[in-house]
mmCIF file of C-alpha atoms in Angstrom:
data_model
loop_
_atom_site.group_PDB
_atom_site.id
_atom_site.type_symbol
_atom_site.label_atom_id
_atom_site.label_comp_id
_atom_site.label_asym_id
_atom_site.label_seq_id
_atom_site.Cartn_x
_atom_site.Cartn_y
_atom_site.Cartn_z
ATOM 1 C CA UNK A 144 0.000 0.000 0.000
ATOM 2 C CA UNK A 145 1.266 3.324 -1.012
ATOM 3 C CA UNK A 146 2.048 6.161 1.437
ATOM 4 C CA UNK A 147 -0.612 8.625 -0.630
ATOM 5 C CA UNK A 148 -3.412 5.514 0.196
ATOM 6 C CA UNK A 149 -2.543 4.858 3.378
ATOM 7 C CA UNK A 150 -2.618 8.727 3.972
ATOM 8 C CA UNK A 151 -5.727 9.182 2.639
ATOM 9 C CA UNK A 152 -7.512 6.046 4.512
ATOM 10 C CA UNK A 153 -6.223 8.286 7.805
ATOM 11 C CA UNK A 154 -8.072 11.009 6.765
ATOM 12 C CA UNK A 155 -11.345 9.396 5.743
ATOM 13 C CA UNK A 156 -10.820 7.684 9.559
ATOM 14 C CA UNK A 157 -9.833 10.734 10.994
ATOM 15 C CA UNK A 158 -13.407 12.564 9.180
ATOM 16 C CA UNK A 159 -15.366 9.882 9.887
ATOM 17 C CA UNK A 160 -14.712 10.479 14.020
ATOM 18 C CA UNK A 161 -15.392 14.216 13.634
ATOM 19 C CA UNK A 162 -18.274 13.800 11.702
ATOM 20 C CA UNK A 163 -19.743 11.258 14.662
ATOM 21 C CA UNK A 164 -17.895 13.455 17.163
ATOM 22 C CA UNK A 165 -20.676 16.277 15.812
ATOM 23 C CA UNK A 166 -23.602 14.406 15.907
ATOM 24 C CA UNK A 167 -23.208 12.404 19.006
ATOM 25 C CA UNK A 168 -22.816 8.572 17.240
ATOM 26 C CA UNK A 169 -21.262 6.126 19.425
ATOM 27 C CA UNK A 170 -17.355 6.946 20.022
ATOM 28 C CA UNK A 171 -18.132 10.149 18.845
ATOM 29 C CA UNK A 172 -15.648 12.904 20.220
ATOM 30 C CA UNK A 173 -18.698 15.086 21.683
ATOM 31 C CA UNK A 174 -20.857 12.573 23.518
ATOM 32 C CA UNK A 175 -24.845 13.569 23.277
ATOM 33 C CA UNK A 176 -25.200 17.140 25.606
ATOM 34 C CA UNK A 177 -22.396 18.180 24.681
ATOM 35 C CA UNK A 178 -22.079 21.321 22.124
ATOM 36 C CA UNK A 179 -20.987 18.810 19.547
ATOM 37 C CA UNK A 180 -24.403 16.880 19.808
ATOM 38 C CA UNK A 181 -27.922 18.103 18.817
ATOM 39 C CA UNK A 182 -28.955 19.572 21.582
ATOM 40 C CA UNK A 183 -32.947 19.302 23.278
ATOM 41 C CA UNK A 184 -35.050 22.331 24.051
ATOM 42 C CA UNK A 185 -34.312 21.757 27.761
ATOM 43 C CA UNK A 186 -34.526 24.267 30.732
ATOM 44 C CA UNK A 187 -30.909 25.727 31.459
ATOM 45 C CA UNK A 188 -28.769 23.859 33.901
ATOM 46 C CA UNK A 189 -26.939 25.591 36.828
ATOM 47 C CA UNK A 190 -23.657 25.591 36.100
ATOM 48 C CA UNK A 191 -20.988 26.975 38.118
ATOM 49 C CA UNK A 192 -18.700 29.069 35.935
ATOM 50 C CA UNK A 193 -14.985 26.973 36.335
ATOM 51 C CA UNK A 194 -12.741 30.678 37.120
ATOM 52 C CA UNK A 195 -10.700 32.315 34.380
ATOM 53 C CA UNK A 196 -7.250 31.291 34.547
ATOM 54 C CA UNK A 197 -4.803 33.909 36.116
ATOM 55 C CA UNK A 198 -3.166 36.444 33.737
ATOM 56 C CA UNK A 199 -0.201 34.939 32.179
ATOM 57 C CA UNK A 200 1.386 38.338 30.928
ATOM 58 C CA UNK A 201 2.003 37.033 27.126
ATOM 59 C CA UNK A 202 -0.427 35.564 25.485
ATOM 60 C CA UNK A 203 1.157 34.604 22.026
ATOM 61 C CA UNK A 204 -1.932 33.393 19.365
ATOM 62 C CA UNK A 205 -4.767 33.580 18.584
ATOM 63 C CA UNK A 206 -5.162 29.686 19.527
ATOM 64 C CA UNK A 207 -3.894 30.136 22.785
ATOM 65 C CA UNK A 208 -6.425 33.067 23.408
ATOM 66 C CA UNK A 209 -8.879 30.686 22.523
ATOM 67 C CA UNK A 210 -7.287 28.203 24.838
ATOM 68 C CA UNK A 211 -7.962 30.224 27.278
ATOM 69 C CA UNK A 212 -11.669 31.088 26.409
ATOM 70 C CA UNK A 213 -12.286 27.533 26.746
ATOM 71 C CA UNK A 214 -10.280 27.450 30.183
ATOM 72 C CA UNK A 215 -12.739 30.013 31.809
ATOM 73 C CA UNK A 216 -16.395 28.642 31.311
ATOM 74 C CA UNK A 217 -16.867 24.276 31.603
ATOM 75 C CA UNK A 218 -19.396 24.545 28.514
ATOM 76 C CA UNK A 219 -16.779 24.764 26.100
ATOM 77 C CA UNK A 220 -15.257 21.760 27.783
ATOM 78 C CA UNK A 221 -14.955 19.730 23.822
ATOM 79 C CA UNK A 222 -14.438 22.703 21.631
ATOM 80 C CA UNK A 223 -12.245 22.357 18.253
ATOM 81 C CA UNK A 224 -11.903 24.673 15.427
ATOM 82 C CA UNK A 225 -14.133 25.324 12.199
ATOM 83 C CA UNK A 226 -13.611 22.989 9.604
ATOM 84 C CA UNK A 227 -14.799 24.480 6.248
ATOM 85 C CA UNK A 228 -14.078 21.038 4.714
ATOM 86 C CA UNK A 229 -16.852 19.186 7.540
ATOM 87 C CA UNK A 230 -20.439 18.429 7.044
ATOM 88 C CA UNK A 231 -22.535 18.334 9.659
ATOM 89 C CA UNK A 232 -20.062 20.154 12.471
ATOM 90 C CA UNK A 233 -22.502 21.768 15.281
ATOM 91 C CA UNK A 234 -19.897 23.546 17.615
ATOM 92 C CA UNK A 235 -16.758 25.185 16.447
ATOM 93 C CA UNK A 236 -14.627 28.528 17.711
ATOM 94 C CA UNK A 237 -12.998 31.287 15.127
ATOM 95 C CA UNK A 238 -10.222 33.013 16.823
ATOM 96 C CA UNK A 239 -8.012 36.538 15.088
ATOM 97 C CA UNK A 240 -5.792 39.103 16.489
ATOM 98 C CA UNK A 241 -7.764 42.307 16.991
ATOM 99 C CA UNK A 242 -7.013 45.921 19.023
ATOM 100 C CA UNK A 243 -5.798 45.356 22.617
ATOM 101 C CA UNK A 244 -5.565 41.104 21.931
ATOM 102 C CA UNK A 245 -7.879 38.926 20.251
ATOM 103 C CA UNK A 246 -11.449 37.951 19.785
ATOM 104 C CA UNK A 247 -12.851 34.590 20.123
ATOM 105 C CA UNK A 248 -16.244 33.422 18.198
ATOM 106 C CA UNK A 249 -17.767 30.179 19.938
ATOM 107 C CA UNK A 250 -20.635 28.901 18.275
ATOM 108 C CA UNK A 251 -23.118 26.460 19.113
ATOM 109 C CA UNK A 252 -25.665 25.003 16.214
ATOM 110 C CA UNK A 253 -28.578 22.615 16.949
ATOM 111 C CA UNK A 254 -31.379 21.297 14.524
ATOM 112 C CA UNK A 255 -30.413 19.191 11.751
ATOM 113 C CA UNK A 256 -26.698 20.334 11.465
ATOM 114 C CA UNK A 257 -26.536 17.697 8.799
ATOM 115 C CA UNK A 258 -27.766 20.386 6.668
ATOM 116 C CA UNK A 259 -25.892 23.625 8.296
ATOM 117 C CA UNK A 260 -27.868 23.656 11.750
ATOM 118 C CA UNK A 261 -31.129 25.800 12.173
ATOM 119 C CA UNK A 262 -30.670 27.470 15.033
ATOM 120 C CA UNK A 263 -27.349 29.141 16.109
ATOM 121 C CA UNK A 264 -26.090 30.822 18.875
ATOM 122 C CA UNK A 265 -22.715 33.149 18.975
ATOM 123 C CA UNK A 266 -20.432 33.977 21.843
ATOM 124 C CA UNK A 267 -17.727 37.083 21.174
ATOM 125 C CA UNK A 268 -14.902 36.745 23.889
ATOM 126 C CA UNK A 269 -12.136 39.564 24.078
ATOM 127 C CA UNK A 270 -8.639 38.079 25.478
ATOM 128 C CA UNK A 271 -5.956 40.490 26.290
ATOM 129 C CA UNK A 272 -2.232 40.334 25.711
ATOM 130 C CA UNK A 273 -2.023 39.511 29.513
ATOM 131 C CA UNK A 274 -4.612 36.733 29.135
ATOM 132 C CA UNK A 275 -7.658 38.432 30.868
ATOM 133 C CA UNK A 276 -10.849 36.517 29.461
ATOM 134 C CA UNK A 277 -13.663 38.876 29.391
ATOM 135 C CA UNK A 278 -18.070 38.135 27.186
ATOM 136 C CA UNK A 279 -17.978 41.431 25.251
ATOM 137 C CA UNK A 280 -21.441 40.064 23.165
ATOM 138 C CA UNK A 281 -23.818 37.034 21.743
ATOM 139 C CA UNK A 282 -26.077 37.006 18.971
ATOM 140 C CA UNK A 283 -28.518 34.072 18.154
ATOM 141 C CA UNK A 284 -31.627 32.205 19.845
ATOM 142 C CA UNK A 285 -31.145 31.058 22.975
ATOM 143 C CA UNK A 286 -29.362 27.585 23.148
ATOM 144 C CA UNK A 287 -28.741 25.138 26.061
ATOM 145 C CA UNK A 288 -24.771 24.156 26.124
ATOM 146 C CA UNK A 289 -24.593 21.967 29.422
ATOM 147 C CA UNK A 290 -21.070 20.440 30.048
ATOM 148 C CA UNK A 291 -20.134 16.952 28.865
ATOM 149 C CA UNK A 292 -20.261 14.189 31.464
ATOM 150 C CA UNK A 293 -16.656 12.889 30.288
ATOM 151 C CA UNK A 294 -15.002 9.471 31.077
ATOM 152 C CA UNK A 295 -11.969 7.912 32.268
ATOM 153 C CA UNK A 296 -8.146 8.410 32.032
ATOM 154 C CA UNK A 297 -6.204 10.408 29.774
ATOM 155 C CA UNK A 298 -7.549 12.274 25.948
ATOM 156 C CA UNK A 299 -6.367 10.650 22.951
ATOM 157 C CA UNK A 300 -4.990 13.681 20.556
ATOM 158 C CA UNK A 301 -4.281 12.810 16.827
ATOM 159 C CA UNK A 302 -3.005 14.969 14.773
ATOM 160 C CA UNK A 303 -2.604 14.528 10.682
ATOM 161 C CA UNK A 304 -0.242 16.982 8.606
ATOM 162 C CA UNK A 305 -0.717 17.066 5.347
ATOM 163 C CA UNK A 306 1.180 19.225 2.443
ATOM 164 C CA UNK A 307 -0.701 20.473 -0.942
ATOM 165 C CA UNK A 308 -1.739 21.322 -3.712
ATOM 166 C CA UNK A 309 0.737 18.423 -5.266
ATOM 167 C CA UNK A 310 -0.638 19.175 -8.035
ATOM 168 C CA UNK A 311 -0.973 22.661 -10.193
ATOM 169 C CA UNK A 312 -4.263 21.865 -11.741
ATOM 170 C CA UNK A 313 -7.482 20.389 -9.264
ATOM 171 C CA UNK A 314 -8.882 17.668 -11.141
ATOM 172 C CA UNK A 315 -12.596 16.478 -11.433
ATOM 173 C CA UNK A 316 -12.656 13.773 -10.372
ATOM 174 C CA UNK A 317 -9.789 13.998 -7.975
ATOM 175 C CA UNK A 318 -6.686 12.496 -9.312
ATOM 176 C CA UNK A 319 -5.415 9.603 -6.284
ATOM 177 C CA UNK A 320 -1.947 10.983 -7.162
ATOM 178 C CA UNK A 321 -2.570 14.613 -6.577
ATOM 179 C CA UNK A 322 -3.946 13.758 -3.190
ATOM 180 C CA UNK A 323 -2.162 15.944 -0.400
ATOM 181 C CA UNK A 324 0.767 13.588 0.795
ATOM 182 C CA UNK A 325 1.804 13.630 4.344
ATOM 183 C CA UNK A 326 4.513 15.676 6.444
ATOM 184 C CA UNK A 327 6.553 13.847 8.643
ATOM 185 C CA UNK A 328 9.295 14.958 10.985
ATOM 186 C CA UNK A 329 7.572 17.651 11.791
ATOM 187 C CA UNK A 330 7.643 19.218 15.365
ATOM 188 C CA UNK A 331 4.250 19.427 17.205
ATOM 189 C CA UNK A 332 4.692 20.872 20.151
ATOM 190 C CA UNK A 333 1.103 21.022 22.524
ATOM 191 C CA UNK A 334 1.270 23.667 25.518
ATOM 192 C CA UNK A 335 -1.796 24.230 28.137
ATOM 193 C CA UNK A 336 -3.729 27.727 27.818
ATOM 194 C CA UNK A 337 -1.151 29.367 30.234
ATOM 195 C CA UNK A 338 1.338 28.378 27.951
ATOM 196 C CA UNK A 339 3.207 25.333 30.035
ATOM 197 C CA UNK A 340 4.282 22.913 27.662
ATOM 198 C CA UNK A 341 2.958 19.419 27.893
ATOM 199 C CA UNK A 342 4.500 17.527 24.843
ATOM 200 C CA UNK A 343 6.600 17.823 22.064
ATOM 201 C CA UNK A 344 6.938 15.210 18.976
ATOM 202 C CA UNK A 345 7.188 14.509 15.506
ATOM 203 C CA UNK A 346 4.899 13.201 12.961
ATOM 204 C CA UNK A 347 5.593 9.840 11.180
ATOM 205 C CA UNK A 348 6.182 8.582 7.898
ATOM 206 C CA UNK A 349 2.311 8.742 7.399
ATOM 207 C CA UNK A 350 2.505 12.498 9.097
ATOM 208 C CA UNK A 351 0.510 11.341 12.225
ATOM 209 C CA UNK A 352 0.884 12.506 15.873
ATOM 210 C CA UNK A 353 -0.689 10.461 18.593
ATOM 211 C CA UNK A 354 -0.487 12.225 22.198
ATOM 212 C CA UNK A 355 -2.316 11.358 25.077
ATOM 213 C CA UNK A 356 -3.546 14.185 27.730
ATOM 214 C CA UNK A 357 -5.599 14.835 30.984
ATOM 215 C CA UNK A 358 -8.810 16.523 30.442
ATOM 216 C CA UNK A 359 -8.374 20.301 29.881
ATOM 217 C CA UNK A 360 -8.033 23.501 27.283
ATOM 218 C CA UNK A 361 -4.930 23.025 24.738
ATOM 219 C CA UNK A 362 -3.614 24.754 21.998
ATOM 220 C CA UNK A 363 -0.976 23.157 19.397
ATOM 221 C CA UNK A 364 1.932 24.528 17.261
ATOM 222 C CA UNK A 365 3.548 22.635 14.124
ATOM 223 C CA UNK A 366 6.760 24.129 13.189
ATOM 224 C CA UNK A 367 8.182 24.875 9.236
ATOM 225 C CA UNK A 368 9.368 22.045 7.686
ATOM 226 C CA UNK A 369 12.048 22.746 4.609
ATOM 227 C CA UNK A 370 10.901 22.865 1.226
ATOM 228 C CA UNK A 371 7.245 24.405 2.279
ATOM 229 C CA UNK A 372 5.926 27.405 2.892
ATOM 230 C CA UNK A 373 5.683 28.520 6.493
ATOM 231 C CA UNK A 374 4.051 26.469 8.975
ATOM 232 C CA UNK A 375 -0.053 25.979 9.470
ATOM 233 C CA UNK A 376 -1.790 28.701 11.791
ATOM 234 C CA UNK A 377 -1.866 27.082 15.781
ATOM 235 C CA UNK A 378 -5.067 25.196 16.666
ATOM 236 C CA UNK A 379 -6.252 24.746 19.847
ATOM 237 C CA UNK A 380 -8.937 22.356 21.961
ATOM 238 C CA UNK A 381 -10.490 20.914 24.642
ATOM 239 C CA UNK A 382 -11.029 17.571 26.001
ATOM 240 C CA UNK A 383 -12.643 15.756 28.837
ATOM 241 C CA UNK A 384 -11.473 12.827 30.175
ATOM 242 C CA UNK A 385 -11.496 9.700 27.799
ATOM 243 C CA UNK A 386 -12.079 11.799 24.771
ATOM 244 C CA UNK A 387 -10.423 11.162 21.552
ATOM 245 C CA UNK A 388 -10.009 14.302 18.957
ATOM 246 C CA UNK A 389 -8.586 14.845 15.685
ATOM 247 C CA UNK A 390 -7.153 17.944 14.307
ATOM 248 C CA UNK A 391 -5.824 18.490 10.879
ATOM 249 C CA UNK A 392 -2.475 20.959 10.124
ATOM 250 C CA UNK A 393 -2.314 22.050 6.249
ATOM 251 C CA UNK A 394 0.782 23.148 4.383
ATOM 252 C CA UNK A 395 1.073 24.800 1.795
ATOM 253 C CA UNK A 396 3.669 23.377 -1.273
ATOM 254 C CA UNK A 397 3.417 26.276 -3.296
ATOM 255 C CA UNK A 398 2.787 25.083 -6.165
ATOM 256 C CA UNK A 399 0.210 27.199 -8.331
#
């Protein structure tokens, strides 16, 4: 089996979980009642806000800002990034440098998501360059986001890097050979929303990172590699106990 084959059976694996983890099928990342899941027209919960974490003084990304957003409220306990590429995601955060620090978009879908969700509700987070987590605004019908129950022992984090276009010309139907092909020996490096590191790695011949890690808010950085261009924007997340996530880094080959 080719590397290209093998790479892409990863990512059809890897889609497959997110796609369950967003409507709540069994091993799915977001278990039902979570803000991955389809959620019920339910009274509120009372939910104790979990404290923001302490200023740090340097908050470097956007990613880690939004590490931190999902530090200071247990609702955004399984949180991962948009994926433009996913059907059916429900839940998802946008993060972007802005005046002062950075601004953090959380939303929550419910109502066949399948089909782009048809309710949705938007939380606007400002996050200073010292790390201060403060609601500045939310737009959209009321929706209940009660935290996940979780499980047992440590999050299973796997992370696929992937370089393209190999080809200069997209092809319909997709050529197997102009498939993105994978990055390996690339540093991932995964640091808690302060900014402590926690691991450090490099993908594999099939440009895979496996990491496992206690329950909590994360954010991820893959370094250049030679002979692309730059290195993919940070990512971060957040994972209860016993959850398993995927996350995808892109490079770009530069070829046009």
């Amino acid at each position: 089996m080719t590397t290209t084959m093998r790479l892409s059976i990863t990512l059809c694996v890897l889609a497959a979980a997110l796609v369950l983890g967003c409507t709540g099928g069994p091993g799915a990342t977001n278990p039902p009642g979570t803000p991955g899941a389809t959620l019920p027209p339910t009274a509120p919960p009372t939910i104790a806000p979990t404290p923001t974490p302490p200023a740090t003084g340097d908050v470097s990304s956007p990613a880690q800002a939004a590490a931190l957003v999902f530090a200071s409220d247990a609702r955004w306990a399984q949180m991962v990034p948009l994926r433009p590429d996913m059907i059916g995601q429900s839940s998802w955060y946008e993060a972007l440098e802005a005046t002062d620090g950075f601004t953090v978009n959380i939303t929550v879908g419910q109502g066949d998501c399948q089909a782009g969700c048809i309710e949705r509700h938007t939380w606007q987070y400002h996050v200073d360059y010292d790390g201060n987590v403060e609601l500045v605004g939310e737009n959209g019908p009321p929706i209940v986001v009660p935290p996940g129950p979780g499980g047992d022992g440590d999050a299973r984090v796997t992370i696929v890097l992937t370089a393209g276009p190999v080809c200069p010309v997209e092809q319909i139907p997709a050529d197997p050979d102009c498939a993105p092909r994978a990055v390996s020996e690339a540093t991932v490096t995964i640091f808690k929303a302060d900014g402590t590191e926690v691991a450090s790695t490099t993908s594999d011949d099939e440009g895979q990172v496996v990491l496992d890690v206690p329950a909590g808010a994360y954010y991820v950085v893959a370094t250049p590699v030679d002979g692309l261009m730059g290195s993919p924007e940070a990512q971060a997340f957040s994972v209860l106990a016993g959850d398993q996530v995927g996350l995808l880094f892109q490079y770009d080959t530069g070829i046009r």
